[in-house]
Short mmCIF file of C-alpha atoms and ligand atoms in Angstrom, two decimals:
data_model
loop_
_atom_site.label_atom_id
_atom_site.label_comp_id
_atom_site.label_asym_id
_atom_site.label_seq_id
_atom_site.Cartn_x
_atom_site.Cartn_y
_atom_site.Cartn_z
CA MET A 1 117.65 301.84 215.57
CA PRO A 2 113.93 302.58 216.09
CA ALA A 3 111.54 300.71 213.76
CA THR A 4 110.50 303.90 211.92
CA ALA A 5 114.12 304.92 211.30
CA LEU A 6 114.93 301.41 210.06
CA ARG A 7 111.96 301.44 207.69
CA GLN A 8 113.08 304.82 206.36
CA ARG A 9 116.66 303.58 205.87
CA LEU A 10 115.43 300.49 204.01
CA ALA A 11 113.22 302.70 201.81
CA GLU A 12 116.31 304.79 200.94
CA LEU A 13 118.15 301.59 199.99
CA ARG A 14 115.31 300.51 197.64
CA GLY A 15 114.88 303.98 196.16
CA PRO A 16 112.40 306.63 197.21
CA SER A 17 109.60 305.66 194.80
CA VAL A 18 110.06 301.88 194.86
CA ALA A 19 107.54 299.72 196.74
CA PRO A 20 109.13 296.89 198.78
CA LEU A 21 109.05 293.49 197.16
CA PRO A 22 107.32 291.19 199.66
CA LEU A 23 109.38 288.33 201.03
CA ASP A 24 107.96 284.91 200.26
CA ALA A 25 108.75 281.44 201.57
CA ARG A 26 111.01 280.70 198.61
CA ALA A 27 113.13 283.79 199.37
CA LEU A 28 113.28 282.99 203.08
CA ALA A 29 114.22 279.40 202.30
CA ALA A 30 116.98 280.54 199.94
CA LEU A 31 118.32 282.81 202.68
CA ALA A 32 118.48 279.85 204.99
CA ALA A 33 120.35 277.87 202.34
CA ASN A 34 123.13 280.49 202.13
CA PRO A 35 123.42 281.85 205.64
CA GLY A 36 126.75 283.57 205.00
CA CYS A 37 125.47 285.95 202.36
CA LYS A 38 125.00 289.38 203.90
CA ARG A 39 124.23 290.81 200.47
CA ARG A 40 121.12 288.73 199.98
CA ALA A 41 120.04 289.23 203.60
CA LEU A 42 120.18 293.00 203.21
CA LEU A 43 118.58 293.16 199.75
CA ASP A 44 115.75 290.80 200.72
CA GLY A 45 115.24 292.51 204.06
CA ALA A 46 115.02 295.89 202.33
CA GLY A 47 112.56 294.50 199.75
CA VAL A 48 114.86 295.27 196.80
CA ASN A 49 113.78 293.68 193.52
CA LYS A 50 116.90 291.59 192.83
CA ALA A 51 115.80 290.63 189.30
CA ALA A 52 115.51 294.32 188.34
CA LEU A 53 118.82 295.05 190.09
CA ALA A 54 120.56 292.23 188.19
CA THR A 55 119.26 293.64 184.89
CA ALA A 56 120.41 297.15 185.80
CA LEU A 57 123.86 295.72 186.62
CA GLY A 58 124.04 294.15 183.15
CA SER A 59 123.74 290.54 184.39
CA PRO A 60 120.06 289.66 183.95
CA SER A 61 118.86 286.74 185.96
CA GLY A 62 118.27 283.38 184.32
CA PHE A 63 116.39 282.38 187.42
CA GLY A 64 112.69 281.54 187.55
CA GLN A 65 110.08 279.10 186.39
CA SER A 66 109.00 278.85 182.74
CA GLN A 67 105.40 279.70 181.89
CA PHE A 68 104.87 276.11 180.74
CA ALA A 69 106.17 274.64 184.01
CA PHE A 70 104.03 277.12 185.93
CA MET A 71 100.84 276.09 184.09
CA ARG A 72 101.68 272.39 184.41
CA GLY A 73 102.21 272.83 188.15
CA ASN A 74 98.88 274.63 188.56
CA ALA A 75 97.01 271.93 186.61
CA PHE A 76 98.57 269.19 188.77
CA GLU A 77 97.74 271.01 191.98
CA ALA A 78 94.09 271.49 190.86
CA ARG A 79 93.87 267.77 190.16
CA VAL A 80 95.27 266.86 193.59
CA LYS A 81 92.76 269.14 195.34
CA ALA A 82 89.74 268.23 193.17
CA ASP A 83 86.45 266.99 194.73
CA GLY A 84 86.96 268.85 197.97
CA GLY A 85 90.46 267.44 198.41
CA THR A 86 89.33 263.78 198.51
CA GLU A 87 92.54 262.41 196.95
CA LEU A 88 94.75 264.73 198.96
CA MET A 89 93.12 263.69 202.23
CA ARG A 90 93.42 260.02 201.26
CA LEU A 91 97.16 260.44 200.60
CA LEU A 92 97.63 262.38 203.83
CA TYR A 93 95.88 259.76 205.97
CA GLU A 94 97.71 256.94 204.18
CA ARG A 95 101.13 258.54 204.86
CA MET A 96 100.56 260.36 208.14
CA GLY A 97 97.45 258.82 209.68
CA ALA A 98 99.42 256.37 211.80
CA GLY A 99 100.41 259.22 214.14
CA ALA A 100 96.85 260.42 214.61
CA GLY A 101 95.50 260.59 218.15
CA PRO A 102 92.74 258.40 219.59
CA GLY A 103 89.33 259.01 218.05
CA CYS A 104 90.92 260.40 214.89
CA GLU A 105 88.95 258.46 212.28
CA PRO A 106 90.04 258.51 208.61
CA PRO A 107 88.54 261.37 206.60
CA VAL A 108 85.35 260.44 204.76
CA ALA A 109 85.42 261.24 201.03
CA GLY A 110 83.60 264.48 200.30
CA GLU A 111 83.09 265.35 203.98
CA THR A 112 86.26 267.32 204.61
CA HIS A 113 85.51 270.89 205.62
CA VAL A 114 87.05 273.38 203.16
CA PRO A 115 86.51 276.90 204.58
CA ASP A 116 86.31 279.98 202.40
CA LEU A 117 89.49 281.99 203.09
CA ALA A 118 88.70 284.95 200.84
CA ALA A 119 89.37 288.39 202.35
CA ALA A 120 90.68 291.76 201.25
CA GLY A 121 94.47 292.13 201.14
CA PRO A 122 97.14 289.92 202.69
CA GLU A 123 96.46 291.12 206.26
CA GLY A 124 92.76 290.30 205.85
CA ARG A 125 93.54 286.87 204.39
CA ALA A 126 96.03 286.12 207.19
CA ALA A 127 93.41 287.07 209.80
CA ARG A 128 90.79 284.93 208.02
CA THR A 129 93.20 281.98 207.95
CA ALA A 130 93.96 282.32 211.68
CA LEU A 131 90.22 282.33 212.42
CA ALA A 132 89.63 279.25 210.21
CA LEU A 133 92.46 277.38 211.97
CA ARG A 134 91.04 278.25 215.37
CA GLU A 135 87.51 277.18 214.38
CA ALA A 136 88.69 273.92 212.78
CA THR A 137 90.73 272.99 215.87
CA ALA A 138 87.82 273.74 218.20
CA ALA A 139 85.39 271.80 215.98
CA GLY A 140 87.68 268.73 215.92
CA MET A 141 86.98 267.87 212.30
CA TRP A 142 89.08 267.16 209.23
CA THR A 143 89.65 270.54 207.56
CA LEU A 144 91.53 271.46 204.41
CA LEU A 145 92.75 275.06 204.10
CA ASP A 146 93.40 275.66 200.42
CA HIS A 147 96.07 278.35 199.94
CA PRO A 148 95.85 279.87 203.41
CA MET A 149 97.77 283.08 204.13
CA LEU A 150 100.28 283.15 206.99
CA ALA A 151 102.18 286.12 208.37
CA LEU A 152 105.74 286.03 209.70
CA GLU A 153 107.59 288.99 211.16
CA VAL A 154 110.87 289.46 209.27
CA ALA A 155 113.24 292.35 209.89
CA GLY A 156 110.53 294.34 211.58
CA SER A 157 107.89 293.99 208.88
CA PRO A 158 105.42 291.21 208.08
CA ALA A 159 106.13 288.73 205.28
CA TYR A 160 103.02 287.03 203.89
CA LEU A 161 103.37 283.38 202.97
CA GLU A 162 101.00 281.13 201.08
CA PRO A 163 101.45 277.36 201.45
CA ASP A 164 99.68 275.10 198.97
CA ALA A 165 97.53 273.67 201.77
CA VAL A 166 97.31 273.11 205.50
CA VAL A 167 95.30 270.19 206.90
CA VAL A 168 93.80 270.26 210.41
CA ARG A 169 93.19 266.84 211.95
CA PRO A 170 90.35 266.17 214.43
CA ASP A 171 92.96 265.80 217.21
CA GLY A 172 94.22 269.39 216.66
CA HIS A 173 97.32 268.48 214.62
CA TRP A 174 98.17 270.87 211.76
CA SER A 175 100.12 269.61 208.73
CA VAL A 176 101.69 271.59 205.89
CA VAL A 177 101.17 270.17 202.39
CA GLU A 178 103.52 271.06 199.54
CA ILE A 179 102.45 270.16 195.99
CA LYS A 180 105.28 270.16 193.45
CA SER A 181 105.39 269.35 189.75
CA PHE A 182 108.73 267.46 189.71
CA PRO A 183 108.25 263.69 189.40
CA MET A 184 108.53 261.09 192.14
CA ILE A 185 109.98 257.99 190.52
CA ASP A 186 109.82 254.71 192.43
CA GLU A 187 108.87 256.68 195.54
CA SER A 188 111.89 258.98 195.43
CA ALA A 189 112.46 262.38 193.86
CA ASP A 190 115.43 264.61 192.99
CA ALA A 191 117.20 265.21 196.31
CA ALA A 192 118.01 268.86 195.53
CA LYS A 193 114.39 269.62 194.68
CA VAL A 194 113.11 267.82 197.75
CA GLY A 195 115.64 269.79 199.85
CA ALA A 196 114.37 273.09 198.40
CA ALA A 197 110.76 272.05 199.05
CA ALA A 198 111.66 271.08 202.63
CA ARG A 199 113.29 274.47 203.28
CA GLN A 200 110.23 276.22 201.88
CA ALA A 201 107.87 274.07 203.97
CA ALA A 202 109.96 274.80 207.09
CA VAL A 203 109.17 278.50 206.65
CA TYR A 204 105.46 277.68 206.63
CA VAL A 205 105.86 275.54 209.75
CA LEU A 206 107.48 278.49 211.56
CA ALA A 207 104.67 280.81 210.50
CA LEU A 208 102.01 278.28 211.53
CA GLU A 209 103.64 277.87 214.95
CA ARG A 210 103.06 281.55 215.65
CA VAL A 211 99.34 281.08 214.99
CA ALA A 212 99.17 277.79 216.90
CA ALA A 213 100.71 279.42 220.00
CA LYS A 214 97.41 281.31 220.44
CA VAL A 215 95.07 278.35 219.77
CA ALA A 216 94.25 275.93 222.59
CA GLY A 217 94.94 272.29 221.69
CA ALA A 218 96.75 273.07 218.41
CA ARG A 219 100.01 271.32 217.46
CA VAL A 220 102.05 271.96 214.32
CA GLY A 221 103.64 268.90 212.74
CA HIS A 222 107.34 269.02 211.81
CA ALA A 223 106.72 266.43 209.12
CA VAL A 224 105.19 267.79 205.92
CA LEU A 225 103.40 265.98 203.14
CA LEU A 226 105.11 266.35 199.77
CA VAL A 227 102.86 265.51 196.79
CA CYS A 228 104.37 265.06 193.31
CA PRO A 229 103.36 263.45 190.01
CA LYS A 230 104.01 259.71 190.08
CA ASP A 231 106.51 258.28 187.56
CA PHE A 232 105.99 261.04 184.90
CA SER A 233 102.22 260.47 184.99
CA ASN A 234 99.64 262.98 186.18
CA LEU A 235 98.68 260.79 189.14
CA PRO A 236 99.71 262.04 192.58
CA ALA A 237 102.21 260.28 194.82
CA ALA A 238 103.11 261.47 198.32
CA SER A 239 105.91 261.15 200.81
CA VAL A 240 106.54 262.53 204.27
CA VAL A 241 109.50 264.90 204.73
CA ASP A 242 110.90 265.71 208.17
CA VAL A 243 111.73 269.44 208.23
CA ARG A 244 113.00 269.78 211.83
CA LYS A 245 116.54 270.62 210.73
CA GLN A 246 115.44 273.11 208.08
CA ARG A 247 113.08 274.72 210.59
CA SER A 248 115.94 275.30 213.07
CA VAL A 249 118.25 276.74 210.41
CA THR A 250 115.53 279.01 209.05
CA ARG A 251 114.63 280.23 212.52
CA ARG A 252 118.26 281.15 213.16
CA GLN A 253 118.36 283.00 209.84
CA LEU A 254 115.23 284.93 210.64
CA GLU A 255 116.73 285.97 213.96
CA ARG A 256 119.75 287.15 212.06
CA LEU A 257 117.58 289.05 209.63
CA THR A 258 116.22 291.09 212.48
CA ARG A 259 119.73 292.56 212.77
CA ILE A 260 119.47 293.91 209.25
CA GLU A 261 119.90 297.36 210.74
CA ASP A 262 123.55 296.48 211.45
CA LEU A 263 124.10 295.62 207.79
CA ALA A 264 122.39 298.83 206.70
CA ALA A 265 124.33 300.93 209.22
CA ALA A 266 127.68 299.57 207.91
CA LEU A 267 127.03 300.93 204.42
CA PRO A 268 128.58 304.22 203.27
CA GLU A 269 126.26 307.23 203.55
CA GLY A 270 124.01 307.65 200.51
CA THR A 271 124.27 304.02 199.34
CA THR A 272 121.21 302.99 197.34
CA PHE A 273 120.11 300.07 195.18
CA ASP A 274 117.64 302.22 193.25
CA VAL A 275 117.73 300.70 189.75
CA ASP A 276 117.34 304.16 188.18
CA ARG A 277 120.93 304.99 189.26
CA PRO A 278 123.87 304.42 186.87
CA ALA A 279 125.21 300.86 186.64
CA GLU A 280 128.64 301.82 188.06
CA GLU A 281 127.03 303.34 191.13
CA LEU A 282 124.83 300.29 191.60
CA ALA A 283 127.81 297.96 191.20
CA ALA A 284 129.69 299.89 193.90
CA ALA A 285 126.66 299.71 196.21
CA VAL A 286 126.33 295.96 195.70
CA GLU A 287 130.06 295.41 196.26
CA ALA A 288 129.82 297.31 199.54
CA VAL A 289 127.91 294.34 201.03
CA GLU A 290 129.76 291.09 201.59
CA ALA A 291 128.54 288.14 199.50
CA ALA A 292 129.13 284.39 199.74
CA TYR A 293 128.78 283.15 196.18
CA ALA A 294 128.52 279.41 195.57
CA PRO A 295 127.34 277.57 192.44
CA GLU A 296 124.09 276.76 194.30
CA CYS A 297 123.20 280.47 193.96
CA LEU A 298 122.51 279.84 190.25
CA ALA A 299 119.32 278.00 191.19
CA ALA A 300 118.28 280.26 194.03
CA CYS A 301 119.19 283.93 193.54
CA GLU A 302 118.55 286.49 190.83
CA LEU A 303 121.98 288.08 191.35
CA ALA A 304 123.83 284.85 190.68
CA PHE A 305 125.40 285.83 187.32
CA HIS A 306 126.64 289.12 188.73
CA CYS A 307 128.06 287.53 191.90
CA ARG A 308 129.62 284.68 189.91
CA ALA A 309 131.45 287.10 187.60
CA LYS A 310 132.78 289.05 190.59
CA ALA A 311 133.81 285.88 192.44
CA ARG A 312 135.64 284.56 189.39
CA ALA A 313 137.34 287.91 188.79
CA VAL A 314 138.96 287.83 192.23
CA GLY A 315 139.60 284.08 192.08
CA ALA A 316 137.35 283.34 195.07
CA VAL A 317 137.44 279.65 195.96
CA GLY A 318 133.72 279.78 196.78
CA ALA A 319 133.04 279.83 193.03
CA LEU A 320 134.37 276.23 192.96
CA GLY A 321 131.68 275.05 195.38
CA ARG A 322 130.93 275.11 199.09
CA SER A 323 132.65 271.80 199.76
CA VAL A 324 135.90 273.06 198.16
CA ARG A 325 135.65 276.29 200.12
CA GLY A 326 135.16 274.29 203.32
CA GLU A 327 138.19 272.07 202.57
CA LEU A 328 140.47 275.06 201.99
CA GLY A 329 139.94 276.63 205.41
CA GLY A 330 141.47 280.11 205.59
CA LEU A 331 142.68 280.15 201.96
CA THR A 332 140.03 282.22 200.22
CA THR A 333 141.46 282.80 196.73
CA ILE A 334 142.80 280.48 194.06
CA GLY A 335 146.05 282.54 194.04
CA GLU A 336 146.57 281.82 197.75
CA VAL A 337 145.88 278.13 197.19
CA LEU A 338 148.40 277.88 194.33
CA ALA A 339 151.02 279.81 196.29
CA ALA A 340 150.49 277.50 199.27
CA ALA A 341 150.79 274.42 197.03
CA GLU A 342 153.98 275.74 195.39
CA GLY A 343 155.55 276.52 198.76
CA THR A 344 155.86 280.28 198.20
CA ALA A 345 153.28 281.20 200.85
CA GLY A 346 151.40 279.69 203.74
CA ASP A 347 152.35 278.16 207.06
CA PRO A 348 153.66 274.58 206.57
CA ALA A 349 152.22 273.69 210.00
CA ASP A 350 148.73 274.46 208.69
CA PRO A 351 147.16 271.07 207.81
CA THR A 352 145.50 272.55 204.69
CA VAL A 353 148.82 273.97 203.43
CA ALA A 354 150.59 270.67 204.20
CA ALA A 355 147.92 268.71 202.32
CA LEU A 356 148.18 271.04 199.31
CA ARG A 357 151.98 270.67 199.19
CA ARG A 358 151.71 266.91 199.42
CA ALA A 359 149.13 266.89 196.60
CA ALA A 360 151.35 269.14 194.45
CA ALA A 361 154.36 266.86 195.03
CA LEU A 362 152.32 263.77 194.09
CA ARG A 363 151.09 265.50 190.94
CA THR A 364 154.62 266.46 189.89
CA GLU A 365 155.78 262.90 190.53
CA ALA A 366 152.87 261.45 188.51
CA LEU A 367 153.50 263.81 185.60
CA ARG A 368 157.21 262.94 185.59
CA ALA A 369 156.40 259.21 185.55
CA ALA A 370 153.90 259.67 182.70
CA ALA A 371 156.19 261.94 180.60
CA PRO A 372 157.93 260.17 177.64
CA THR A 373 161.72 259.80 177.69
CA GLY A 374 163.78 261.97 175.32
CA ALA A 375 164.11 259.16 172.70
CA GLU A 376 160.37 258.34 172.89
CA ALA A 377 159.45 262.02 172.52
CA LEU A 378 161.76 262.38 169.48
CA ALA A 379 160.30 259.25 167.85
CA GLY A 380 156.78 260.50 168.56
CA ALA A 381 157.53 263.89 167.05
CA ARG A 382 159.04 262.32 163.94
CA ALA A 383 156.09 259.95 163.55
CA GLY A 384 153.72 262.93 163.88
CA ALA A 385 155.65 264.81 161.18
CA GLY A 386 155.88 261.74 158.89
CA VAL A 387 159.74 261.48 159.14
CA ARG A 388 161.33 258.02 158.65
CA CYS A 389 164.66 257.13 160.23
S1 SF4 B 1 123.93 285.23 194.14
FE1 SF4 B 1 125.05 286.74 195.31
S2 SF4 B 1 123.55 287.83 196.54
FE2 SF4 B 1 122.59 285.97 195.82
S3 SF4 B 1 122.90 284.51 197.49
FE3 SF4 B 1 124.57 284.19 196.03
S4 SF4 B 1 126.21 285.51 196.75
FE4 SF4 B 1 124.35 286.17 197.79
#
C-alpha cells in the first residue's frame, strides 16, 4: 500500500477529525513487551487515543502516573541535573568511566558542555539535537544533552522521543541516561520497574543509532545509566543496565509495526475507532483485531480493563498469566483445559494433555485421602449441630 494510502486508511481508523496521538518511548516499549498483541500494534500505529477509546467502551483506564508522583519525579530529576549536571556526570563516570577510551579524562565539575536544544516543534528540536550530537562528537568534550529530541520512523511516520539525558564522552561514545523516581535500595530496585525502564531506554538507543550512523566517530552504548533515589532519600544512586536484549526485541517489533498496513487491510470495510461512534460499534471494531491479553497489560495499556473482561468472558487462559499460557501449549481456553484434564477431550499423546490428566488424578487421590470417613463425617456433623450420642 503506498504511504499516502496507508496514512489515509489510518486516519479513517482514528476518525476523520482526530489528530494522531504521537508514539512515545513508553508506548513503543510496551509494544515490545507484548509482541503478540495485534490490537495494540494497530491502535498505536494508527495514533488512536487508547485512553479515550477505553472510556468510550465503558472501561476507563486506571493506567497512568499520579500528579504527585509526576511532580516528585520532576523534582528529583531537577536535583540530579543541577549545577550543569555535576552530580550526574560524577555518577556516570563512576559507573561507566572504566570503559572510556584513552585520553578520556574524568569530567571536571562545572565544565561539562550543556548545549541549548530549544527549537520550534518536534522536527526542529530533533534537528537541533542531531546537530548538537555531531558538534559534541567532533569537539571531543564531555557534553550533556538535557531532554534531547530523537526521531524514529514507525509505521511510515516519525515518532518523536525524549530521553531524560544523553551524555557524549570525549572519545565519541554516547550514553542514554534514564532518571526514575522509584527507589534503589541497597543498590537494587524493583525488577519489574527496572525492566520497564530498560525497554524504554532501548527505544532511545535505537533512535540514537540512526543519528550516530551519520556522525563520524560516534558510538552508541548499549549500557544505559539508570539513576534513582537512594534508599527512600532524595539523594541519587545509579546503576548500569545492559539493554542489548531489549534493543533487539524492540527492533523486531518496530519492523513488524511497519507491516501495520496488513493489519489495517484485514479489517472489515468501514471499521473505525472514532470515539464519537456508539459503544457497540466501537466494541465490534476492537474485537475485530486479535489481542493477547495478559495481567501485565494492567500496568502497560489503557485498554487493559476492556481486554481483561473480554478474555475472562471467553475463558482465555492468557488471563491467568503468560507463564500459564505458555505451559498450556495449544489449549487456549479454560474449558478446553478442564475437558482435557477430565479426559473428555484432547489427544492423550499430547504431553500437555497427559500432564493435565496426571495432575487431575493426583488431585482426586489427594482429596479422597483427605476426606473424612462416613463415621467421622457423621460425628463432625453432630458436633457442629450440638447433638450428643
Ligand atoms: S490491554 Fe489489550 S490492547 Fe492492550 S496490550 Fe493488552 S491485549 Fe493488547
